[in-house]
Structure formats: structure tokens, C-alpha cells
Short mmCIF file of C-alpha atoms in Angstrom, two decimals:
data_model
loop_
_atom_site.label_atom_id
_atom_site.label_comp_id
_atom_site.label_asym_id
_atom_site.label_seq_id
_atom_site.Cartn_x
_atom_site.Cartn_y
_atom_site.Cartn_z
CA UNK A 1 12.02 -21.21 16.58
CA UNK A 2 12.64 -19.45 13.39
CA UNK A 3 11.68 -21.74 9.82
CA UNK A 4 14.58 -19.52 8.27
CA UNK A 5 17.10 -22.13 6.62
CA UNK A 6 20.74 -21.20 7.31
CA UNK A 7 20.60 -20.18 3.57
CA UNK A 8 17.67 -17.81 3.61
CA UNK A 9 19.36 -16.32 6.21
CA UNK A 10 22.45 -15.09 4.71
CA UNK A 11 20.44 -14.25 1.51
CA UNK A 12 17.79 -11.74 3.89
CA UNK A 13 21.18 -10.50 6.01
CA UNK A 14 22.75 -9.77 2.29
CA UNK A 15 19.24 -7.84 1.10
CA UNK A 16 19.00 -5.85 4.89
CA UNK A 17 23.00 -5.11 4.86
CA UNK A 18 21.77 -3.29 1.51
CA UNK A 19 18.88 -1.62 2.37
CA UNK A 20 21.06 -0.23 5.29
CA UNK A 21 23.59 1.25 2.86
CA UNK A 22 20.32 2.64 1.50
CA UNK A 23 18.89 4.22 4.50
CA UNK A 24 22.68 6.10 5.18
CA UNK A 25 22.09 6.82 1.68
CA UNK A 26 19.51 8.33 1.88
CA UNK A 27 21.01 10.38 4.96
CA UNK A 28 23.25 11.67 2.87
CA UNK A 29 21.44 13.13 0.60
CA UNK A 30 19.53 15.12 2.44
CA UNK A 31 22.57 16.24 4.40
CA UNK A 32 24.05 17.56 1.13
CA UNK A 33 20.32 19.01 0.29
CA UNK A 34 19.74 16.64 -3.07
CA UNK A 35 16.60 17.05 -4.68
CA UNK A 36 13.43 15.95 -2.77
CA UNK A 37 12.06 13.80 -5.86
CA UNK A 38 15.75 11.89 -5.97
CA UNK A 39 15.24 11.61 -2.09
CA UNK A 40 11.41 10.05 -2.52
CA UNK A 41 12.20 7.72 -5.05
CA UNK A 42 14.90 6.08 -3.16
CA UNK A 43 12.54 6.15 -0.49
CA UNK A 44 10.45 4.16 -2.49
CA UNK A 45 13.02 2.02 -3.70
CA UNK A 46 13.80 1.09 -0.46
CA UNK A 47 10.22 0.20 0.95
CA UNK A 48 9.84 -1.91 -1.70
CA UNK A 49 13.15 -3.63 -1.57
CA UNK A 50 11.81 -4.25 2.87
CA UNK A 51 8.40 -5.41 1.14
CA UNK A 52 10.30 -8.11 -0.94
CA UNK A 53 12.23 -9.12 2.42
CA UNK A 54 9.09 -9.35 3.96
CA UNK A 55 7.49 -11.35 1.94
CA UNK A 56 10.60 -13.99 1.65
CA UNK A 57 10.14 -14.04 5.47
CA UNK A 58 6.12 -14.49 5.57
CA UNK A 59 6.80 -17.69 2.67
CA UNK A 60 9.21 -19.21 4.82
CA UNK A 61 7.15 -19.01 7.87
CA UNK A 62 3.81 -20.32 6.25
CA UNK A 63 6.13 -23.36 4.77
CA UNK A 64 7.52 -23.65 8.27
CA UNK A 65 5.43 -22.65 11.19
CA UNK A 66 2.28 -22.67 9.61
CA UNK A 67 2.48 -26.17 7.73
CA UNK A 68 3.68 -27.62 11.13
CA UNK A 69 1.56 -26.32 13.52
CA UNK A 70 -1.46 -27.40 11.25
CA UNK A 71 -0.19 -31.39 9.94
CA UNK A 72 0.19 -31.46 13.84
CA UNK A 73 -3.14 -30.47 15.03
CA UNK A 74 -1.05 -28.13 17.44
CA UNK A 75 -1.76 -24.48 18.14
CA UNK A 76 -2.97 -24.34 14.14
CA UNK A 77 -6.16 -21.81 14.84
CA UNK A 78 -3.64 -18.91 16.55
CA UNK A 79 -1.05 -19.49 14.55
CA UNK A 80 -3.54 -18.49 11.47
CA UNK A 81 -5.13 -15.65 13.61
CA UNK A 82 -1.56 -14.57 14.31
CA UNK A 83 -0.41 -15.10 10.60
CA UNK A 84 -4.06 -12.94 9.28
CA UNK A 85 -3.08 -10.41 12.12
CA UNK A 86 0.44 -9.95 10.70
CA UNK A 87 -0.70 -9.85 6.64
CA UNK A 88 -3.06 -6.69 7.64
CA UNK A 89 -0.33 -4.73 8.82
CA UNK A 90 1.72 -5.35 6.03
CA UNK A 91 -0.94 -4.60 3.60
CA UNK A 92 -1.05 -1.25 5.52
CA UNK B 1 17.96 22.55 -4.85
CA UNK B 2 16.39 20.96 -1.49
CA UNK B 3 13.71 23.04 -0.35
CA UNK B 4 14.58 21.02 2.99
CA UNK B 5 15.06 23.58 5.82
CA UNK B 6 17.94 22.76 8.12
CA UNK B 7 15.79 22.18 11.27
CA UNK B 8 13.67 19.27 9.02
CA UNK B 9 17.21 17.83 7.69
CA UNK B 10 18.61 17.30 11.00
CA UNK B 11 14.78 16.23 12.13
CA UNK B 12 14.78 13.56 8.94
CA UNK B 13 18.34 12.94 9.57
CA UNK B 14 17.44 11.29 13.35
CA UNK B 15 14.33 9.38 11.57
CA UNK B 16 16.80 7.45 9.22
CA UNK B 17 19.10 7.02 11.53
CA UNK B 18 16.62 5.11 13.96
CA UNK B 19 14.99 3.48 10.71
CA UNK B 20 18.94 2.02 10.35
CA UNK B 21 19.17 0.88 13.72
CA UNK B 22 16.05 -1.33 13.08
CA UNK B 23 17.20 -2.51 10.19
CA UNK B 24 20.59 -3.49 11.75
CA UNK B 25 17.92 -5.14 14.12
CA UNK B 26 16.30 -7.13 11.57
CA UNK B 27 20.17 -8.24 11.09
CA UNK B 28 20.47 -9.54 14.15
CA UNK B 29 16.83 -11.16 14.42
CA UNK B 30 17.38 -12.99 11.52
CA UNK B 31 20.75 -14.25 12.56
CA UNK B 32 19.81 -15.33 16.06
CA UNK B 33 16.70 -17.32 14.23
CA UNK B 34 14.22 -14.90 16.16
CA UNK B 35 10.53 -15.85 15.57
CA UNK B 36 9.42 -14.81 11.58
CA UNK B 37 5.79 -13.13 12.79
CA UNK B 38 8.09 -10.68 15.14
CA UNK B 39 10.44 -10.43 12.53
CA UNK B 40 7.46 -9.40 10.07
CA UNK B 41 6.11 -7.25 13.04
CA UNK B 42 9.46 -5.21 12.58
CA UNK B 43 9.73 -4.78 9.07
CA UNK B 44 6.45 -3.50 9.16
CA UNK B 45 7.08 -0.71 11.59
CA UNK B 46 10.39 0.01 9.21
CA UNK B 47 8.19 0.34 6.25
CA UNK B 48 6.10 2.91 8.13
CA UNK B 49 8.73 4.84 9.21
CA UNK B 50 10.09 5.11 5.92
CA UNK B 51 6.55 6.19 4.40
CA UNK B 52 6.73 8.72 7.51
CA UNK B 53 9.72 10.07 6.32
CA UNK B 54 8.51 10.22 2.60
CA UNK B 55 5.39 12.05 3.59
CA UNK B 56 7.34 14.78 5.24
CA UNK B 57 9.89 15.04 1.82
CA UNK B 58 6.96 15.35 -0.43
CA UNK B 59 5.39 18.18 1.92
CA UNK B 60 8.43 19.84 1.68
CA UNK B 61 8.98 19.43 -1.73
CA UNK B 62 5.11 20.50 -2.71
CA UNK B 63 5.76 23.39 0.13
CA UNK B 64 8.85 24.36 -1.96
CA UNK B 65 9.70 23.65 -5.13
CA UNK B 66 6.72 22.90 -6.71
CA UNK B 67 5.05 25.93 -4.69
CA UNK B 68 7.90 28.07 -6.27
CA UNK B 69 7.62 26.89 -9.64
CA UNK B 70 3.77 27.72 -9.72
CA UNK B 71 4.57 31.11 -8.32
CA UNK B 72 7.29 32.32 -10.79
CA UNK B 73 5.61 30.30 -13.72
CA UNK B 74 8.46 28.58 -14.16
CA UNK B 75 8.22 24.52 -15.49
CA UNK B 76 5.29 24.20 -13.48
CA UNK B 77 3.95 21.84 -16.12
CA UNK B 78 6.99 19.62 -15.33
CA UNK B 79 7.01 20.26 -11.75
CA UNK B 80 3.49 18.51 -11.42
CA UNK B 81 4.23 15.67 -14.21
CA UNK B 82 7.29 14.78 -12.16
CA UNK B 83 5.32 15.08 -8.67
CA UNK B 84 2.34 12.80 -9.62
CA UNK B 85 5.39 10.78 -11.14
CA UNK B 86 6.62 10.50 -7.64
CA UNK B 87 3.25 9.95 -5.65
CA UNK B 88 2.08 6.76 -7.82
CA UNK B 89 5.37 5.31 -7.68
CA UNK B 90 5.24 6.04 -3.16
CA UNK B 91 1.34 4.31 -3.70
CA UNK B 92 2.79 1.42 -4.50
CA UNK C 1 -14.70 -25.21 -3.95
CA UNK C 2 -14.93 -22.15 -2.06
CA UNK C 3 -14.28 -22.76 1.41
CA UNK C 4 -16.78 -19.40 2.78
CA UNK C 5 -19.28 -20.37 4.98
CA UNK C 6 -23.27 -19.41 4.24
CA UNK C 7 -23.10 -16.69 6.82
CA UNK C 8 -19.55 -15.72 5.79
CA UNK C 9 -21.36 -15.63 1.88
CA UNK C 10 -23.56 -13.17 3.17
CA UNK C 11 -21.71 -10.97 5.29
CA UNK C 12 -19.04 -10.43 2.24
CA UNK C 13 -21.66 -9.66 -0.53
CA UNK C 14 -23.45 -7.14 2.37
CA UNK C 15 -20.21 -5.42 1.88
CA UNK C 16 -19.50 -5.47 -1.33
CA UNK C 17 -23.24 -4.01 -1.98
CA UNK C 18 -21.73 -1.10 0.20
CA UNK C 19 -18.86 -0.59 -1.59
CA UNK C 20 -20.89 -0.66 -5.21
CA UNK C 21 -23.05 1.92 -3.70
CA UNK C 22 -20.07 3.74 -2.99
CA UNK C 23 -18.56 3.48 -6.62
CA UNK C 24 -21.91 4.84 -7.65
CA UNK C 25 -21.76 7.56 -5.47
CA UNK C 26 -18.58 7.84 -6.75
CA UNK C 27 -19.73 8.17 -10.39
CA UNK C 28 -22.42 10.84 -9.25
CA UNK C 29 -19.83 13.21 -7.35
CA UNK C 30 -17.64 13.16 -10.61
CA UNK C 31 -21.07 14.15 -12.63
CA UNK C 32 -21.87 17.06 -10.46
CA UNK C 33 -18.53 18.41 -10.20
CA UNK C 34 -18.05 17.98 -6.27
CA UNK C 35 -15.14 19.30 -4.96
CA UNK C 36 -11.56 16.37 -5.76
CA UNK C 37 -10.61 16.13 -2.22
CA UNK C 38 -14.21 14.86 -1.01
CA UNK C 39 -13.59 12.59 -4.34
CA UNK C 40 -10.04 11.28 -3.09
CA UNK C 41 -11.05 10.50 0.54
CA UNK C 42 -14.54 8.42 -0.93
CA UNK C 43 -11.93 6.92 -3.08
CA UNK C 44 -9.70 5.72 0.05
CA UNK C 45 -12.79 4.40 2.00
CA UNK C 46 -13.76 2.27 -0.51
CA UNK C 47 -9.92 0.88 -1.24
CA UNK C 48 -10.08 0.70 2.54
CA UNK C 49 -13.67 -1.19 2.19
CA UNK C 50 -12.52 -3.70 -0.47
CA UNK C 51 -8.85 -4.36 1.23
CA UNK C 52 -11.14 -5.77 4.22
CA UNK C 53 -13.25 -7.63 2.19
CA UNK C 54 -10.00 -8.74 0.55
CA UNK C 55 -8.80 -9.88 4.08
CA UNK C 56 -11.62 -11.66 5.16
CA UNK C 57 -11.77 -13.79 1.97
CA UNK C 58 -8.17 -14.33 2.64
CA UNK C 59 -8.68 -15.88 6.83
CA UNK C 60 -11.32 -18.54 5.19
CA UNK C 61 -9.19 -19.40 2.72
CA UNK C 62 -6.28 -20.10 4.51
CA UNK C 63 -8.42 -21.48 7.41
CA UNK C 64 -10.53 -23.93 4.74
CA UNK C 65 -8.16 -24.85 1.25
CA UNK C 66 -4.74 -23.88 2.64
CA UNK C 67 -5.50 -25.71 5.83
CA UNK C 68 -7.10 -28.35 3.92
CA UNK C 69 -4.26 -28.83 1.52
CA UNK C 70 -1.85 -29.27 4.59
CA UNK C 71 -3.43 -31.61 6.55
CA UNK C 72 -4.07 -34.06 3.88
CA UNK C 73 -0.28 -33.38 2.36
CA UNK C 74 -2.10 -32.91 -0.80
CA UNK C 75 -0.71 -30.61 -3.16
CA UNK C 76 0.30 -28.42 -0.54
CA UNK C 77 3.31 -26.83 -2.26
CA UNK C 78 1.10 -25.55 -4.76
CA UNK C 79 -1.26 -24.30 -3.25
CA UNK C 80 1.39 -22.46 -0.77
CA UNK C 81 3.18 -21.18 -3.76
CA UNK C 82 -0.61 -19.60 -4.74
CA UNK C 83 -1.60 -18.49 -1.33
CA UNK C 84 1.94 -15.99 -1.65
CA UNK C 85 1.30 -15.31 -5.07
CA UNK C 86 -1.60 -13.46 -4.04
CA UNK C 87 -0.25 -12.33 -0.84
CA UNK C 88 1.97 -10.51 -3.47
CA UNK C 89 -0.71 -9.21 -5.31
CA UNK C 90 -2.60 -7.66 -2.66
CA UNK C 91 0.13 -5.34 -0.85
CA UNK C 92 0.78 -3.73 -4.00
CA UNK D 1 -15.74 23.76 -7.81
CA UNK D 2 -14.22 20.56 -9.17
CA UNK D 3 -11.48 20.96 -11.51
CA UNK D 4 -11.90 18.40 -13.72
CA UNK D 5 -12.77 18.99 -17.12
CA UNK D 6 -15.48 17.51 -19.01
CA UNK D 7 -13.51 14.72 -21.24
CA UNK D 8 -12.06 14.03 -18.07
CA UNK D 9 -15.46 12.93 -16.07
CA UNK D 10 -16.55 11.37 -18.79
CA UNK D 11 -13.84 9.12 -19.08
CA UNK D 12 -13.54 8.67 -15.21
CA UNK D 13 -17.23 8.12 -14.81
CA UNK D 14 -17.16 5.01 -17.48
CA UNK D 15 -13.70 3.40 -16.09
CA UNK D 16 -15.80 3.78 -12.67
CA UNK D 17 -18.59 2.23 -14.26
CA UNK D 18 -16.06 -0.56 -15.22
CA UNK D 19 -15.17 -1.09 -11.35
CA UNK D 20 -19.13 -0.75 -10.35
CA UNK D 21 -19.40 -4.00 -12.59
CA UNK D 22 -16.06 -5.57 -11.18
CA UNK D 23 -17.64 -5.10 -7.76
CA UNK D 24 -20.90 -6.88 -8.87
CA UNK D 25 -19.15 -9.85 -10.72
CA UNK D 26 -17.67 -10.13 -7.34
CA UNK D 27 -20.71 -10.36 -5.31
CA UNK D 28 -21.51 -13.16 -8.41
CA UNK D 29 -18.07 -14.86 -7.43
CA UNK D 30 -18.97 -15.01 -4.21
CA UNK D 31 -22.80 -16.27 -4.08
CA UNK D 32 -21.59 -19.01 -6.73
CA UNK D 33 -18.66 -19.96 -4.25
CA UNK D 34 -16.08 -19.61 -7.09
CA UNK D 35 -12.64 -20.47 -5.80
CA UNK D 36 -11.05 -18.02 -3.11
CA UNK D 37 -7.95 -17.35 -4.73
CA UNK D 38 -9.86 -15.89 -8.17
CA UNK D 39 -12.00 -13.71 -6.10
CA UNK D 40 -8.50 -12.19 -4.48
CA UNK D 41 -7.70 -11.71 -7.73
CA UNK D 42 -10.41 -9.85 -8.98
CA UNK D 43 -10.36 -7.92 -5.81
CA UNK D 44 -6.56 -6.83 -6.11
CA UNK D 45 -7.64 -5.60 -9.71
CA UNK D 46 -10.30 -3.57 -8.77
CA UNK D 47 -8.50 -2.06 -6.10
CA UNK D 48 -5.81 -1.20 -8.85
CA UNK D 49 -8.57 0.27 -11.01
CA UNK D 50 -9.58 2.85 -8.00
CA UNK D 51 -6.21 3.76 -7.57
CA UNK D 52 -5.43 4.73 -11.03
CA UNK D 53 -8.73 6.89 -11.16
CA UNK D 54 -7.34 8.53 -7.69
CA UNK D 55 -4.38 8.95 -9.01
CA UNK D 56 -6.38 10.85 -12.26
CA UNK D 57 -8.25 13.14 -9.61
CA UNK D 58 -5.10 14.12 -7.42
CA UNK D 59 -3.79 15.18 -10.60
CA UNK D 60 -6.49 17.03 -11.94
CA UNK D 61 -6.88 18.53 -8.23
CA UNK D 62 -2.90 19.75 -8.38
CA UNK D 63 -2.76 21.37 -11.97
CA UNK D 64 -6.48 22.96 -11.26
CA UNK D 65 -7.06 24.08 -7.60
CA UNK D 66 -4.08 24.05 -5.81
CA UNK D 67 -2.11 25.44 -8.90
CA UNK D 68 -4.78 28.14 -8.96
CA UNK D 69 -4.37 28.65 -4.67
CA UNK D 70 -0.31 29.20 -5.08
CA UNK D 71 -1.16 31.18 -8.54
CA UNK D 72 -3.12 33.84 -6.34
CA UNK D 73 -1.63 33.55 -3.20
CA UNK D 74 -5.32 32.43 -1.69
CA UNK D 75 -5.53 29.91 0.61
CA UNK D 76 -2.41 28.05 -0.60
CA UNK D 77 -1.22 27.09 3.02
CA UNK D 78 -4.51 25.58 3.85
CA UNK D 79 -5.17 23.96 0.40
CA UNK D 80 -1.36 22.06 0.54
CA UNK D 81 -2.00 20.89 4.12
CA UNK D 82 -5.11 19.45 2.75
CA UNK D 83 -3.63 17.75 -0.01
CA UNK D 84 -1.17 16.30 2.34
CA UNK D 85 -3.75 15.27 4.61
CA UNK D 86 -5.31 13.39 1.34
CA UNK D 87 -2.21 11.63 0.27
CA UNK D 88 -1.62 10.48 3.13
CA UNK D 89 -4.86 8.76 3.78
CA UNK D 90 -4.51 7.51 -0.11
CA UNK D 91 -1.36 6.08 0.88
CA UNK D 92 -2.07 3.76 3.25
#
């Protein structure tokens, strides 16, 4: 169902296994009570590093899903409403 | 150095921890080829827990530190530099 | 070359004449020294305003030149490549 | 009320200005269905532009009023929860 190659795969699982070791991170450091500016910024870094995984995921499924669902004639006006419906919340 | 209290450390602490469980769910989505829209869905939620968390930091920090630096007069100047520092780079 | 609609046309320059009234207003709070917070939350409409407008130009593009690009296998790559360029671009 | 000096509205009243014409170049875009993927363009920019003059305003706001609440000890509670309250919304 997914138009993830088995490549893209490992490459998002490497990113996500990262951003994990971020987020305990990030426990950490307030556990210890580091300063809340060093705390936000990693905060930041991390959002951005899920925005990047995001957006690797949304270009694989418009070259996969999308693309086939419209050269078929099959399903191609939801899957667009459900692809629009999906780019709002993560312009949020 | 935080100005965290210890009731909103252990309250941040169970937000990151539940923001690492969902990224340990992305994990598994991704591996099991779950559909890209829901995995988009997830990462979006992620990202908004995160900025949840970083909105509660920078109240605390603005509550504290920067609060305390006005009061005593005390690199107040920097204080703010550093804090705007920190809110256009969480805009992003 | 576009692919909005007369009606769509319409609606989105409706909108936009908002949102120029807006920066106006905008221009005539700064000049009479209203107070920054009613500044910062006309501010966030109309980034609010524009990101829909954004949006909407966004659905009939994907819906007329994406779609169109797809279905005729012409020059599709490119024009995917663009389509997450901008993607990019706008949840910055 | 505001804290904004003059130099400051004056230049945040022209880089508005700047916008106001972005905003009716796009309503030009649009009624002379230029291509979709310019007008995103020009409507990520202009978003940019607000956010760097809300950006200028929440800074002005911190080093003048809410500097000045915590400075007295008047109203500093209520003016931080309203600040909050505003970056929040200018976060989205």
C-alpha cells in the first residue's frame, strides 16, 4: 500500500531512529535542568529534522499514489482531496 | 539554570516520552509499508506535540529567567536578544 | 497557463482585496501607535488569510497542471519535482 | 501605548507598504492567469515579509511593555500570559 521503496525506508527509519535519540535527549536535559533556550532550540532542531521526514514521505507518495491513482483514472479526485487535506495540516 | 519547576519537568518529561513512543511508531509504520497520508497524519501530530512542549519551555523560560533578569537588571539586553533569537528560529 | 477557473479567479482576488485591506490597516495601527499585541494578532490573521489563499491556489493546481502533466506522461517528473519545491517553500 | 519608536514605524510602515504592493501584484498574477506555481511563490514571500515585521513588533513589544510590566512589578503576570497567548497564535 505504501509507495516507500525498500530504500527510502531504511533511509526515513535511519532519520526517525535519530530524532528519537533526540526526543530522550531532550528528556534529559530537562531532567538535569539545562537551560530552557538549549532545550528550545533542540526543540526546534528536531521539528524541523520531522518536517524534512515529512516531506520525503509526501514526495514519495505524490510519485506513487498520486501519479497512479490519476494515469489510472481510479479514485484520482479523493486521493487529491485527501493529499490537499493532509498538506494543510502540515503547513499548520 | 532551568527556571523549570519540578512538577513541569516531570509534566514535560511524560510529553517527550509519549512524543518518543510515536516516533518509535512512525518506525514501525514505515517498516510495515503502512499507508504514506497516515504516516503524514502522524508526523503531523508529532510536530505539534513538540511545538506543545516548546510553548510551555519558552513560558517558563520568559516566566523565569528572562522575568529575573529584567527584575535585577541584570543582561536583560541579552536576555531578550537571545529570546527573540529563539522565537524566530521556533517560527520556522 | 493557469489552470484557476473564472469563478475560482474571482473568489481568490476577493480575498486577497481583504487581506490588502488588512495590510493597510496594518500600516494605520503602526501610525497611530495602537497597542503591539492588537498589531501581532492582525498580523497572524492575515498570515492565516494568505496561507488559505496559498492553499487554494495549490488544490487547482494540482487538480489542473499536476494532474494534467500525469495523465498525458508529459514532463511529469518535473513538474512533480516543482509541485514539492514549493510544498517546501510554503511550510516554512 | 505602543512601544515602538518612531524610526521604527517608519521603517515598518514602508516594508508594509512593500507587502501591500506584493499583495496587489498578486491579485495582477491572478486576473492575468500567470502560472500557479509563481503565484505560490510570491505568496510564500509575502508571507515571509509579515513574519519578519511580526517578528520586529514582538520585539519591540518585549524590550518596551513587558520589560516595563516586570520593571514595576504591574501587571507582569497578565502581560506574559498575553504574550504567550500571542506567540502562540503567531506560531501556527
Amino acid at each position: 500500500m505504501s509507495s516507500l521503496s525498500a530504500e527510502e525506508r531504511k533511509n526515513l527509519i535511519v532519520r526517525l531512529r535519530r530524532i528519537e535519540g533526540q526526543i530522550r535527549g531532550l528528556q534529559r536535559m530537562i531532567d538535569e535542568g539545562k537551560y530552557c533556550v538549549d532545550i528550545l532550540t533542540q526543540i526546534s532542531a528536531s521539528r524541523g529534522a520531522l518536517k524534512k521526514v515529512g516531506l520525503k514521505v509526501l514526495d514519495s507518495h505524490i510519485n506513487g499514489c498520486v501519479k497512479n491513482a490519476i494515469s489510472k483514472e481510479n479514485g484520482d479526485e479523493e486521493i487529491i482531496a485527501e493529499l490537499m487535506n493532509v498538506i494543510d495540516k502540515f503547513t499548520d
